[in-house]
Coordinates of C-alpha atoms in Angstrom, one line a residue:
M1 CA 0.0 0.0 0.1
N2 CA 1.4 3.4 -1.0
I3 CA 2.0 6.4 1.0
E4 CA -1.1 8.1 -0.5
I5 CA -3.5 5.4 0.1
Q6 CA -2.5 5.4 3.7
I7 CA -2.7 9.1 4.4
Q8 CA -6.2 8.7 2.8
S9 CA -7.2 5.9 5.1
I10 CA -5.7 7.9 8.1
I11 CA -8.0 11.0 7.3
V12 CA -11.1 9.0 6.6
S13 CA -10.7 7.1 9.8
F14 CA -10.6 10.1 11.8
V15 CA -13.3 11.9 10.2
Y16 CA -15.4 8.8 10.7
G17 CA -14.6 8.8 14.1
M18 CA -15.9 12.1 14.5
F19 CA -18.9 10.8 12.6
S20 CA -19.5 7.9 14.8
S21 CA -19.1 10.4 17.7
L22 CA -21.9 12.3 16.4
I23 CA -24.2 9.6 15.8
Y24 CA -23.6 8.3 19.4
N25 CA -24.4 11.6 21.1
L26 CA -27.6 11.7 19.0
L27 CA -28.8 8.5 19.9
Y28 CA -27.6 8.6 23.4
L29 CA -30.8 8.4 25.0
F30 CA -31.7 5.4 23.1
L31 CA -28.2 3.7 24.0
Y32 CA -29.0 4.2 27.7
S33 CA -32.5 3.8 28.1
N34 CA -33.9 2.5 31.2
N35 CA -35.5 -0.1 29.1
N36 CA -33.4 -3.0 28.5
I37 CA -34.8 -4.5 25.3
L38 CA -34.4 -1.1 23.7
R39 CA -31.1 -0.4 25.3
I40 CA -29.8 -4.2 23.8
I41 CA -31.0 -3.6 20.2
S42 CA -30.0 0.1 19.9
N43 CA -26.6 -0.7 21.0
L44 CA -26.5 -3.9 18.6
L45 CA -27.5 -1.7 15.6
Y46 CA -25.1 1.3 16.5
T47 CA -22.1 -1.3 16.7
F48 CA -23.1 -3.2 13.7
F49 CA -24.0 0.0 11.5
I50 CA -20.5 1.8 12.6
F51 CA -18.3 -1.1 12.1
T52 CA -19.9 -2.1 8.8
L53 CA -19.9 1.3 7.4
F54 CA -16.4 1.5 8.6
F55 CA -15.0 -1.8 7.0
Y56 CA -16.9 -0.7 3.8
L57 CA -15.3 2.7 3.8
M58 CA -11.9 0.9 4.0
L59 CA -12.9 -1.4 1.4
L60 CA -13.2 1.5 -1.1
I61 CA -10.2 3.3 -0.1
N62 CA -7.5 0.4 0.5
N63 CA -9.2 -3.0 -0.4
A64 CA -10.1 -3.3 3.3
S65 CA -6.4 -3.4 4.7
I66 CA -7.3 -2.6 8.4
H67 CA -4.2 -1.7 10.0
P68 CA -3.9 -1.2 14.1
Y69 CA -3.3 2.5 13.5
F70 CA -6.1 2.8 11.6
I71 CA -8.5 1.9 14.5
L72 CA -6.0 4.1 16.7
V73 CA -6.7 7.0 14.5
F74 CA -10.4 6.0 14.5
I75 CA -10.7 6.0 18.2
T76 CA -9.0 9.4 18.6
G77 CA -11.4 10.6 16.1
F78 CA -14.2 9.5 18.2
I79 CA -12.8 10.9 21.4
F80 CA -12.1 14.2 19.8
G81 CA -15.3 14.3 18.1
N82 CA -17.1 13.3 21.4
Y83 CA -15.1 16.4 23.3
R84 CA -16.5 18.9 20.6
I85 CA -20.0 17.5 20.0
K86 CA -21.0 16.5 23.6
E87 CA -23.4 19.5 23.9
I88 CA -25.8 17.6 21.8
R89 CA -26.1 15.0 24.5
I90 CA -26.5 17.9 27.4
C91 CA -29.0 19.4 25.5
S92 CA -31.1 16.1 24.9
K93 CA -30.8 15.1 28.5
K94 CA -32.4 18.7 29.5
N95 CA -35.0 18.3 26.9
K96 CA -35.9 14.7 28.3
R97 CA -36.5 16.5 31.7
K98 CA -38.9 18.7 30.6

């Protein structure tokens, strides 16, 4: 794999980590619901969707060659995105209390 494809994969992994953080914060009320069945189903669907789409993106970019540093960059993007976007979760908690 040449350096251009690696850089594209790293950038896509980081941006996709931020995207998955946004989806996580939007679905926070479902993922941590008091209803156990809803919580289990939403966690399974969220995890399946996030990782299936990640592997599909990697398939398009570099023939699904997943290296550990792509996962590390994905996690870094998730943490960075969660730090920047967690206001969505705070607003949804406030709206739920009303």
